Structure formats: C-alpha cells, structure tokens
Tab-separated table of C-alpha atoms in Angstrom:
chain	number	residue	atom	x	y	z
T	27	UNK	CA	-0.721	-3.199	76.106
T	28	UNK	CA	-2.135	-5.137	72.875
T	29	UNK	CA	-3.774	-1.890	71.733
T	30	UNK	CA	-0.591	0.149	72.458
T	31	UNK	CA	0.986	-2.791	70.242
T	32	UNK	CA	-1.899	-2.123	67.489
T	33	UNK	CA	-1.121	1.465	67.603
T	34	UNK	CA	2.654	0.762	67.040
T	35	UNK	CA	2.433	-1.363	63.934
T	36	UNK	CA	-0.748	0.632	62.798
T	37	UNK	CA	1.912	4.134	63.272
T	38	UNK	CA	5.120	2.123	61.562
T	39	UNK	CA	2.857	0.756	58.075
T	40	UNK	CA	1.723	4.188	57.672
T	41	UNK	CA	5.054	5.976	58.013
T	42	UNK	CA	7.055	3.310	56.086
T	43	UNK	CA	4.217	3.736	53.373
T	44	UNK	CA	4.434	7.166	53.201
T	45	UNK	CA	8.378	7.100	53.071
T	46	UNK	CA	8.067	4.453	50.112
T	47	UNK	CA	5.748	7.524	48.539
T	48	UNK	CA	8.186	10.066	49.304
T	49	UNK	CA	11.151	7.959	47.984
T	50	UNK	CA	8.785	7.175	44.624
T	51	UNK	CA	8.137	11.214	44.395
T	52	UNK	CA	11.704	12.205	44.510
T	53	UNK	CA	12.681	8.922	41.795
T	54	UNK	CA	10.517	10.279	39.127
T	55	UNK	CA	12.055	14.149	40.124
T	56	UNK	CA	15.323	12.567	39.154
T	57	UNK	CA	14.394	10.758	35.953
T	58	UNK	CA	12.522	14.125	34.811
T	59	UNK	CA	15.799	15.725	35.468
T	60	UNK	CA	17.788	13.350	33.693
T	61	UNK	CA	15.339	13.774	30.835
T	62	UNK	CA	15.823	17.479	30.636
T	63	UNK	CA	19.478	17.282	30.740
T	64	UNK	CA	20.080	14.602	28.209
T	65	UNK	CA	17.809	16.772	25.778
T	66	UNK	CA	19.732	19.724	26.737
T	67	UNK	CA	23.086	17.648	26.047
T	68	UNK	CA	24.863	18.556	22.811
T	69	UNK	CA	24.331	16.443	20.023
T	70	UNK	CA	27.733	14.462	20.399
T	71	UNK	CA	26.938	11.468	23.367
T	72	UNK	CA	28.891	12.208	25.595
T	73	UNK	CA	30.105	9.264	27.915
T	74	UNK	CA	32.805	8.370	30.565
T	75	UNK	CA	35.854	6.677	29.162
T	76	UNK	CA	35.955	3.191	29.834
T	77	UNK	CA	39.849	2.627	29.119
T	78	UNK	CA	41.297	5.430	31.087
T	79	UNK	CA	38.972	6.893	33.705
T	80	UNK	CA	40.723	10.212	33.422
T	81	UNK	CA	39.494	10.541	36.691
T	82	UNK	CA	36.173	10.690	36.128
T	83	UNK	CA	36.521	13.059	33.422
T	84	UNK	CA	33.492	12.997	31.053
T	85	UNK	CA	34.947	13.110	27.779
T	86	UNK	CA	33.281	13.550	23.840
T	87	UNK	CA	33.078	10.374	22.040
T	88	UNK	CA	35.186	10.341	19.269
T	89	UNK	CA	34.649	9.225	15.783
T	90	UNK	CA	36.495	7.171	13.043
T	91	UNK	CA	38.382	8.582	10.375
T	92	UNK	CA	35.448	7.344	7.910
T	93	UNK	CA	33.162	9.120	9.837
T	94	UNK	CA	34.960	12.337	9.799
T	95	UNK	CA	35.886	12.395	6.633
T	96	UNK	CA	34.814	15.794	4.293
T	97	UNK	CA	32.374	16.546	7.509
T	98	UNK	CA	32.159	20.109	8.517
T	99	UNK	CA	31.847	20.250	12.235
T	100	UNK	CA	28.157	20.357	12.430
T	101	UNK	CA	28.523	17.340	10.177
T	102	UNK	CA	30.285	15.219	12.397
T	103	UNK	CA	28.130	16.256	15.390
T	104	UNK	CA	25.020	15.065	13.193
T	105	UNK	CA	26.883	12.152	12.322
T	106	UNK	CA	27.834	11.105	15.820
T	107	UNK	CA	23.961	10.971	16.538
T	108	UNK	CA	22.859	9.081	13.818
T	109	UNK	CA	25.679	6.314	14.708
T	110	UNK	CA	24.462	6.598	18.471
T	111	UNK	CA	21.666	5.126	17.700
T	112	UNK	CA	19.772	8.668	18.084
T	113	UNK	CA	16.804	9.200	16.623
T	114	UNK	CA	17.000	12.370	14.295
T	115	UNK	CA	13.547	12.930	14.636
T	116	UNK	CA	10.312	12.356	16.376
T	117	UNK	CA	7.171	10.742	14.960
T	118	UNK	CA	4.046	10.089	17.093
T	119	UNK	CA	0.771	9.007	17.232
T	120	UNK	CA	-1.862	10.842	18.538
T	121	UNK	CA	-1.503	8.790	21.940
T	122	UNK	CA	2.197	10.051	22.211
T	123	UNK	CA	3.663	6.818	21.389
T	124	UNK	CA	6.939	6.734	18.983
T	125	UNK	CA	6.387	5.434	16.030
T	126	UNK	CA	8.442	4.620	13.267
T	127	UNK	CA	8.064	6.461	9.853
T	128	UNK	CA	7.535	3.620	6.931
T	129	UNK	CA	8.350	4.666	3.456
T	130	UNK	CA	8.081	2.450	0.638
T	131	UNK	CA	10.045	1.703	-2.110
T	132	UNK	CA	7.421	0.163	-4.704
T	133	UNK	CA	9.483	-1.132	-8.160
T	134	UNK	CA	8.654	-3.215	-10.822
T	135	UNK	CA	11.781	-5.588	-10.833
T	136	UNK	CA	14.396	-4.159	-12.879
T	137	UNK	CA	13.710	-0.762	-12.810
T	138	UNK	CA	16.766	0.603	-10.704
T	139	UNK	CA	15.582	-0.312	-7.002
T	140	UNK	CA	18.624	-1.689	-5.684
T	141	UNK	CA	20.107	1.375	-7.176
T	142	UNK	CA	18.093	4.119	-5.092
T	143	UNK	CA	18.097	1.520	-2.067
T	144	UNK	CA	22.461	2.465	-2.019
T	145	UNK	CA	22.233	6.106	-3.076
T	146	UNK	CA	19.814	6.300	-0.357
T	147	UNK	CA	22.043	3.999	2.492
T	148	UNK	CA	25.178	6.241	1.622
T	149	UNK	CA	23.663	9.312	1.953
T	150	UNK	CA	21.642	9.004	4.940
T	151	UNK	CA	23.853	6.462	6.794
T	152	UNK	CA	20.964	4.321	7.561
T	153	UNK	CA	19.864	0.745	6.217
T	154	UNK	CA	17.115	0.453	3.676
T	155	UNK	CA	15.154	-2.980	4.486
T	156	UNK	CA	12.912	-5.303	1.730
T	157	UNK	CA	9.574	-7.174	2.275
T	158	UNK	CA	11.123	-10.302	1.076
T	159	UNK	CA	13.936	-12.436	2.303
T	160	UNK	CA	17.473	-11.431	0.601
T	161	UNK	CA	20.655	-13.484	1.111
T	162	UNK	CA	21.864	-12.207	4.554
T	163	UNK	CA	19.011	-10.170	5.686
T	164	UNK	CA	16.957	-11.125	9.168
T	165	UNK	CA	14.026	-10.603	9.698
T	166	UNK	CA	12.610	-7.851	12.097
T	167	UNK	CA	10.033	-7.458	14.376
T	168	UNK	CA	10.441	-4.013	14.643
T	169	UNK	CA	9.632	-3.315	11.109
T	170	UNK	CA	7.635	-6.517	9.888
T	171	UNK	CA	10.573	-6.622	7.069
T	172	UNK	CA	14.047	-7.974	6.380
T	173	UNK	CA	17.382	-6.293	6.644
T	174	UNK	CA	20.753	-6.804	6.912
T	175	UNK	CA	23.154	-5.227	9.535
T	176	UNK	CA	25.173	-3.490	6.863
T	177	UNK	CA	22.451	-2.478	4.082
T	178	UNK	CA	21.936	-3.330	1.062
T	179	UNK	CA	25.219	-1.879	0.533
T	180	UNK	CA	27.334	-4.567	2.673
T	181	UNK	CA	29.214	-1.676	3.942
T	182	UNK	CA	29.559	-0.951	8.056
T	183	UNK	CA	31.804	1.615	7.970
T	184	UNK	CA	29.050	3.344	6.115
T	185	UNK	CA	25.738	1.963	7.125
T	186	UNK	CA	24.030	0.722	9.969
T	187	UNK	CA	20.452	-0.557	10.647
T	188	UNK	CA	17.669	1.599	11.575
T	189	UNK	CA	16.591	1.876	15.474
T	190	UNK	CA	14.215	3.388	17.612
T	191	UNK	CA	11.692	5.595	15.932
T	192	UNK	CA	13.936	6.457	12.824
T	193	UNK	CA	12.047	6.195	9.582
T	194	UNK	CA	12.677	3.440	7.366
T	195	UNK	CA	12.793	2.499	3.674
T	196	UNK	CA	11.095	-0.754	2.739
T	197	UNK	CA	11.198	-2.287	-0.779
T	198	UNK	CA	8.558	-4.065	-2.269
T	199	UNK	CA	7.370	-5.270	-5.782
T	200	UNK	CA	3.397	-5.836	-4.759
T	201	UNK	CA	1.049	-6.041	-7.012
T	202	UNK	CA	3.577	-6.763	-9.595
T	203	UNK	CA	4.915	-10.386	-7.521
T	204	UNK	CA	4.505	-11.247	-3.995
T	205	UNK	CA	4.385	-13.614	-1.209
T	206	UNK	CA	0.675	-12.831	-0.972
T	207	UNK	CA	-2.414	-13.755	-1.989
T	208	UNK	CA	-2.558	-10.254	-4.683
T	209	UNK	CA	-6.318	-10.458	-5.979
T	210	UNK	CA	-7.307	-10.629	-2.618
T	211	UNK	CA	-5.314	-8.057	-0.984
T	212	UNK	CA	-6.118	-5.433	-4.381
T	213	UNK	CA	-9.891	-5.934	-3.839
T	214	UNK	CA	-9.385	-5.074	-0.275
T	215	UNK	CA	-6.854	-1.904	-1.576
T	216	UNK	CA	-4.090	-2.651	0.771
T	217	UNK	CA	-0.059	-3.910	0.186
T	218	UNK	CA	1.939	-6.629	1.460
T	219	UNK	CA	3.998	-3.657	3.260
T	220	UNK	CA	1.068	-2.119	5.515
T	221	UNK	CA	0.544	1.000	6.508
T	222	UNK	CA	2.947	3.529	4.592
T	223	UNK	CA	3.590	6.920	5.274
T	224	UNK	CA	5.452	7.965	2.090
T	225	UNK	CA	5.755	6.606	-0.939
T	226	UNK	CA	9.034	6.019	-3.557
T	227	UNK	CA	7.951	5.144	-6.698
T	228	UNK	CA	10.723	5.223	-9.977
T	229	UNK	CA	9.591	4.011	-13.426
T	230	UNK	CA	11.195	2.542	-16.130
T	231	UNK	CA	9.360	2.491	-19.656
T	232	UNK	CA	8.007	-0.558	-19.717
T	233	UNK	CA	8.964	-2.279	-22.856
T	234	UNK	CA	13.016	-1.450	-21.888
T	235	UNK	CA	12.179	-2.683	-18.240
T	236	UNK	CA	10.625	-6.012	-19.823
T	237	UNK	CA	14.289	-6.087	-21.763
T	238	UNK	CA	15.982	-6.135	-18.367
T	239	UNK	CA	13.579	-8.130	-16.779
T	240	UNK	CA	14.033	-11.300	-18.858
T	241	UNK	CA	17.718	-10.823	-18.647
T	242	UNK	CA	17.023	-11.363	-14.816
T	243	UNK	CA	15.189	-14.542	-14.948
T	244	UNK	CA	17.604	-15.618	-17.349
T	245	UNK	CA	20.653	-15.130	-15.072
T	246	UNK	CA	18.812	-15.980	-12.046
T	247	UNK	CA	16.574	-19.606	-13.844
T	248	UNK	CA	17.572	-21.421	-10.347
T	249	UNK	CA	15.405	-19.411	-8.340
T	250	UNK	CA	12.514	-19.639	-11.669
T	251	UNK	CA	9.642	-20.567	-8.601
T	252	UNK	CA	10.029	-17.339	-7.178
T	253	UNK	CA	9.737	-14.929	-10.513
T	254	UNK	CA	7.172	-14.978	-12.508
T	255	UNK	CA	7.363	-15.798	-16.312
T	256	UNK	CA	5.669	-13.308	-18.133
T	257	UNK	CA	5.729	-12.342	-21.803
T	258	UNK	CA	5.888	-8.822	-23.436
T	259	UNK	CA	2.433	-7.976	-23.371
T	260	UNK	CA	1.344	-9.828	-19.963
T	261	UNK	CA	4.128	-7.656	-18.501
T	262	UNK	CA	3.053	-4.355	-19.611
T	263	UNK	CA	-0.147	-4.825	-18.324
T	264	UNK	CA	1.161	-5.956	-14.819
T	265	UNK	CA	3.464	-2.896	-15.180
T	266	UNK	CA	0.331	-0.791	-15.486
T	267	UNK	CA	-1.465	-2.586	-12.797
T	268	UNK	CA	1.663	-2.050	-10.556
T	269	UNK	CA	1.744	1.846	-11.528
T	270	UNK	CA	-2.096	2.632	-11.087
T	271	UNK	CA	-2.238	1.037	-8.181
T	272	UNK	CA	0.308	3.491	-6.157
T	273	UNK	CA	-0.746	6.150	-7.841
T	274	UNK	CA	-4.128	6.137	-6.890
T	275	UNK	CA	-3.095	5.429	-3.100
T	276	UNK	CA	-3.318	9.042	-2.150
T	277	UNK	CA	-0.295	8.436	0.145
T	278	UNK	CA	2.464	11.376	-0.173
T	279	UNK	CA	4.891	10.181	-3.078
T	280	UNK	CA	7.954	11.267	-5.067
T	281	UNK	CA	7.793	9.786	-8.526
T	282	UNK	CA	10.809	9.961	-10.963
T	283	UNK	CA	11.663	7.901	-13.720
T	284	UNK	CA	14.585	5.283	-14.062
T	285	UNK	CA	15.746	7.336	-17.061
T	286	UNK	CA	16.700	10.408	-15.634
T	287	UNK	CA	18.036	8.666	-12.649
T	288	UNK	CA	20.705	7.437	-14.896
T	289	UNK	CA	21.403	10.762	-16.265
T	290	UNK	CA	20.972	12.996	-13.188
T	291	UNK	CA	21.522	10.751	-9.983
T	292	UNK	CA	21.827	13.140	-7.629
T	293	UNK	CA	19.275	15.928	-8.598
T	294	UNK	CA	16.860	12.762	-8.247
T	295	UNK	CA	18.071	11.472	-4.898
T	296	UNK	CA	18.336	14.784	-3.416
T	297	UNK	CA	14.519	15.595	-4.546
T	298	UNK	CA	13.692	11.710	-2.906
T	299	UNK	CA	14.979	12.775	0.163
T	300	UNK	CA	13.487	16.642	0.420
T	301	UNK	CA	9.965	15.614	-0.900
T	302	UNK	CA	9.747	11.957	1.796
T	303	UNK	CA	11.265	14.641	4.877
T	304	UNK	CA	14.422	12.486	5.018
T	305	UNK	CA	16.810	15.685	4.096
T	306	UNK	CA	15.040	17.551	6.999
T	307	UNK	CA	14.381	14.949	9.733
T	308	UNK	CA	18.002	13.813	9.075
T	309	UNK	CA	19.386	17.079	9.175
T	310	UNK	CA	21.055	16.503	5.712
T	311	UNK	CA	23.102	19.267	3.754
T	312	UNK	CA	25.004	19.193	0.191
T	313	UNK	CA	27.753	17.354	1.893
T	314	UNK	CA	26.139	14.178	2.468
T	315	UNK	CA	25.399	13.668	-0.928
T	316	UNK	CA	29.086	13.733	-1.524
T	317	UNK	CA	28.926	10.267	0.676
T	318	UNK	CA	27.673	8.372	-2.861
T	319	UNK	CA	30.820	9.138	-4.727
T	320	UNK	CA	33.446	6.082	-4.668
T	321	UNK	CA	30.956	3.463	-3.378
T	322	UNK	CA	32.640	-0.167	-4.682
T	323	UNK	CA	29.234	-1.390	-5.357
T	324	UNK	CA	27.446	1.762	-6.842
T	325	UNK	CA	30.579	2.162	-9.778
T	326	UNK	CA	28.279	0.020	-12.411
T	327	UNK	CA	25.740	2.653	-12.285
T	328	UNK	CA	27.782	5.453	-12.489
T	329	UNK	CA	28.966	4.249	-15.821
T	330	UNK	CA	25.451	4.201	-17.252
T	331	UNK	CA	24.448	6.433	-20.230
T	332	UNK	CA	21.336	7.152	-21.643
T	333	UNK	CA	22.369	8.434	-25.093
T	334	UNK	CA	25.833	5.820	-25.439
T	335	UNK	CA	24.527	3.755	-28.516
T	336	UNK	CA	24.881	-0.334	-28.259
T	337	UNK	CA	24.614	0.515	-24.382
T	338	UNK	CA	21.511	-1.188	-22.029
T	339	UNK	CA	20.294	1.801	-21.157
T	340	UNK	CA	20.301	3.514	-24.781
T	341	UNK	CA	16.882	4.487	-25.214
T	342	UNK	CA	17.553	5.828	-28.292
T	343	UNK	CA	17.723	2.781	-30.177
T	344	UNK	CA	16.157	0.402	-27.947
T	345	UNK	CA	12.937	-0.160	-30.533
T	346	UNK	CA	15.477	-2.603	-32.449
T	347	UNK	CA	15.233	-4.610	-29.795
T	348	UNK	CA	11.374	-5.237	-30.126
T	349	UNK	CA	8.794	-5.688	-32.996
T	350	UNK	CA	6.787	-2.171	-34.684
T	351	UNK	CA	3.687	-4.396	-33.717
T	352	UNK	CA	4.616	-4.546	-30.388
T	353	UNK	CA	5.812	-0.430	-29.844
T	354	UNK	CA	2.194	0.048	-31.542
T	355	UNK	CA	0.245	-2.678	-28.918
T	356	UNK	CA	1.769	-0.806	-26.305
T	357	UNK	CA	1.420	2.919	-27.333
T	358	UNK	CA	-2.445	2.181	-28.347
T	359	UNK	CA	-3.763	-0.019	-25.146
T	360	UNK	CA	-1.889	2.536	-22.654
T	361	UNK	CA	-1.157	5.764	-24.292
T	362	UNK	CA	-3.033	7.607	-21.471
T	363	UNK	CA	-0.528	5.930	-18.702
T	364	UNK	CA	2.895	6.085	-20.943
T	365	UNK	CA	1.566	9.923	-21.329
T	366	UNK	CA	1.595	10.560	-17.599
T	367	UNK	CA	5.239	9.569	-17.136
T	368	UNK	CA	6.734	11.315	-21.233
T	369	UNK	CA	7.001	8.125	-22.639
T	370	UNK	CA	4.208	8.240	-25.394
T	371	UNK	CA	6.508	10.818	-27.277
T	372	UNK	CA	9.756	8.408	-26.984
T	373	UNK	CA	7.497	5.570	-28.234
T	374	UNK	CA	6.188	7.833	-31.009
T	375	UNK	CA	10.186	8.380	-32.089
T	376	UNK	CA	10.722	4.450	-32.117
T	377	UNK	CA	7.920	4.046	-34.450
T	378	UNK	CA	8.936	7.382	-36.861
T	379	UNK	CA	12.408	5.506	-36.445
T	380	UNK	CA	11.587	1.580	-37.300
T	381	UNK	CA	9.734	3.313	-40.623
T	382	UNK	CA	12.905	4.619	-41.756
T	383	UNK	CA	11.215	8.412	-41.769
T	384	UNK	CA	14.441	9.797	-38.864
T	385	UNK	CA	17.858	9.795	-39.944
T	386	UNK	CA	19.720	7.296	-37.817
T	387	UNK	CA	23.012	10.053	-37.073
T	388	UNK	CA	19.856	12.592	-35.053
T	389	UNK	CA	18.180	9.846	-33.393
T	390	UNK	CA	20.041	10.111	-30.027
T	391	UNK	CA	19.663	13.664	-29.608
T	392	UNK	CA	15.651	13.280	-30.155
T	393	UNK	CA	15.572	11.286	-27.805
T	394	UNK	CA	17.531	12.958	-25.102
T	395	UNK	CA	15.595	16.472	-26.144
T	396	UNK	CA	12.119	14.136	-25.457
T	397	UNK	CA	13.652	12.954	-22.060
T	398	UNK	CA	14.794	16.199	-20.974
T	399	UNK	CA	11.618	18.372	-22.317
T	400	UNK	CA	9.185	15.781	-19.957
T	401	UNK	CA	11.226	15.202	-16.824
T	402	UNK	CA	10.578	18.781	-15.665
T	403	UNK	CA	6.728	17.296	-15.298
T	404	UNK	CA	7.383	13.738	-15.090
T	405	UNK	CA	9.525	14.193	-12.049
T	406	UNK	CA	6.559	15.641	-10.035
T	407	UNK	CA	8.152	19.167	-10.457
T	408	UNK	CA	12.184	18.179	-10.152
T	409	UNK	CA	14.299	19.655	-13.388
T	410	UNK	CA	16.678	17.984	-14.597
C-alpha cells in the first residue's frame, strides 16, 4: 500500500509538472500572437473606450485639434504614434537589445543652440534634453541628461519627452565649459555626453560669437561661477579647441553655420534632420516643418537679419565692433580653421573695410555675396 502511495504522488508531480509545461507553452503562443498582431495593427493605437464602453466596441483614439491641425491623414496617423509613446524606429545592438539613438548638439555658448534645440522640438514633436541642469529640467536615467516634460520649448500641446528607444538630442558645450574635469577627459578623447551616434555641430564666427557671449555673462553676472570669463583672444582659441575637437571625432555630423541659419532656417533644419536620420526614422514630410511657424518663443529669431545694418546679427559691419589688431590676430593664428567654415574671406572684407579701401553703401551686399558663395561648401553640401 505505501508503494501504491509512492506511485500516486510520484504519477500526480509528474502530470501537474507537465501541465505547468503545457500551460507555459501555450502562454508564450499567446504573447507571440499578441506580438504579431500589435505589429500588424495600424499605426493609430487603437484602445477600448473607457467613458462609454460602446459595448465593447474597439474604437480609434482620437486626437486634439492641435494635433490635427494642417495634418494630411497619414500625418495624423504618424502623429498619433509619436504621442503614443511609439517608437518611430528601431535601433539595436548587436545583442538585439533597444537602444536609444544619442545625437549631440555640441555649441559654443551663444552660437544659436537654444535656437536649433526649438526648430528641432516643433518639428519632430519630441523633447531635446541638455547635459547640464536648466531651470525646470529633471534629470534622467534613461538618458544620463536633463530634460523637461515640455522641451525646451515649454510647450505640451506641442512637445513631449522622449521614451523608449526614440533617439534623442542632447546639448552640450564640452570642451568649451563643463562640469568635468576637461584636460583629463581631452587626453583620454572622450565628452562629458558619452557615446554619440550623430553629431550637430553649428558655428558662429568667432569674434561675433565672443560679441554675444559677453553680452551673456553680462545679463546673466549672478550665475558668474558657472561661466567662464574669458577675453577676446582666450576665447577664440577655446572656440578652436571646441571646433577641432568634434571635427576630428569621426562620428557622422551635419555642420552648418549660425549665419545661414539666420538667413535660411528651414533649408538648415530640414538638412539637420535628413543628414542625423531624424526626417526618415520619424517619418517626416514638408508638412512638419510647417509646425515651426507661429511658435511664441521662436518669434525673436524669426526677426533676425543678416544684412539689416545696426542689427546683432549684421555681419556686415560687425568689425566696428572690434579692433583691426584684433580681426588681424585672429585671421593670422587661425586662417586655416576660419577657412574651413568661409569666414577667412568675411574677415578679409572687415579689414579692406576698417582701411577705408570699400565704400561703406556696397559693404552689405559683399558680405552677403561672401556668405552665400561659401555656404554651398560650408554647409557640408546644403545650398542655401
């Protein structure tokens, strides 16, 4: 009778075992299933409604006016996913693991970050992030960098924060200022960002972007332990340190200068996002970059122009603003850098200028003709 008894329990352990097997098999038959369908699913979640059960009916989720607005219908299908929280596109290691695309936005300060960081939010719909801390940012562990809920444009009905494996854009100033240790991190030939898999680097020439740079320290003397004080020359060689650096990464880049930002926005931002993958992965057309127009927060820069004398940005005339001695310093210590990016030529004009040899009334349009004649290269092949 005990062995009968043995036999019994010894029967039931392997039958409930291989039940528990059996009920495992068919559990991972269903999630593959799921899997297939929800990849299958059209783009537009779809979900049951939670206010009115419509008996069970599943129903599309709808979108706000906002969202809808000048959307074609693929449009709003693409935009549904992106505010689901829907990755637009896949990036993995070779283990198969997600992970999430990092492109950086390297600046000098003052040399139009903040204004890519919102053409970029309102076209793509997704928040651009910043190594250091900003007033309402938090910091993420996702990303090893700070962001705010709403972008750096403040704006919800337009922007939300990046999840999953969707690439992000994080802003950084290293080697020109940061948090770390620089020499240290240069002689090993690595950031204060990590590991990035594109690069966004604008330029500004560097004796206008030392201009606007002092203005910022001026306005901003409370916060004088976190900026460093640099004079003219001191800053153009950290703004050549800062450019060689990324250059000589290697990493996939778009480069464009500050200059023709201001005087072809979105030829510039639509070449940023087809040269990083962002138009593609995104699923982008024509009509997003529509989405930058009538931005509260963008309106200063709109009203910027390159060739409007007694204007910041007038490039034209900017070499009253600084000594012949210092144009010359400049052009002669780092002709062979200011040549890579077309400014050697403007710098050339200042000087014929400041001599009196260029009448004043054909200055501006020199200038312009310079700008224009070098972005075509400058711009790593984008015309403007």
């Amino acid at each position: 009778q005990q062995q009968q008894q043995q036999y019994y329990y010894s029967m039931r352990t392997i039958y409930v075992s291989q039940r528990t097997r059996a009920a495992g098999a068919a559990t991972c038959t269903l999630l593959v299933i799921f899997c297939l369908w929800r990849a299958t699913t059209p783009t537009a979640e779809l979900h049951l409604s939670s206010g009115n059960s419509n008996n069970g009916r599943v129903e599309e989720s709808p979108l706000s006016p906002v969202q809808l607005r000048s959307l074609s219908d693929t449009g709003a299908r693409r935009e549904a996913k992106r505010h689901r929280g829907v990755p637009a596109a896949t990036n993995r290691t070779k283990g198969g693991e997600q992970r999430q695309q990092r492109i950086v936005l390297a600046t000098v300060p003052r040399s139009g970050n903040g204004w890519i960081r919102g053409l970029l939010e309102a076209s793509t719909g997704l928040a651009t992030e910043s190594i250091f801390v900003e007033e309402g940012t938090e910091y993420r562990n996702t990303t090893n960098a700070f962001g705010k809920p709403c972008g750096w444009l403040s704006d919800c009905s337009r922007v939300r924060m990046t999840c999953c494996d969707e690439p992000v854009v994080i802003k950084t100033h290293f080697p020109f200022t940061s948090q770390v240790n620089i020499p240290e991190y240069l002689r090993k030939r690595k950031s204060d960002v990590g590991q990035a898999s594109y690069l966004i680097l604008p330029v500004r020439n560097p004796l206008d972007n030392y201009e606007a740079y002092v203005r910022y320290v001026q306005a901003r003397i409370k916060y004088v332990a976190s900026v460093p004080h640099l004079g003219l020359r001191d800053f153009v060689d950290a703004w050549v340190m800062h450019h060689n650096f990324w250059f000589s990464q290697g990493t996939p880049s778009s480069v464009y200068r500050y200059e023709d930002l201001v005087d072809s926005s979105l030829k510039i931002l639509k070449g940023v996002l087809q040269r990083s993958g962002l138009w593609s992965q995104l699923d982008m057309d024509d009509v997003d970059l529509l989405k930058v127009s009538n931005i509260t927060r963008l309106q200063p820069y709109k009203r910027k122009q390159i060739g409007l004398q007694n204007s910041k940005d007038d490039i034209a005339h900017s070499y009253l603003k600084y000594s012949r001695e210092d144009i010359e310093w400049t052009l002669k210590r780092h002709r062979a850098v200011l040549e890579r990016y077309g400014y050697d030529e403007l710098y050339e004009l200042w000087l014929a200028a400041s001599a009196g040899t260029i009448h004043p009334a054909s200055l501006s349009a020199m200038a312009k003709e310079i700008m224009s004649r070098t972005a075509a290269y400058v711009n790593w092949g984008e015309q403007i």
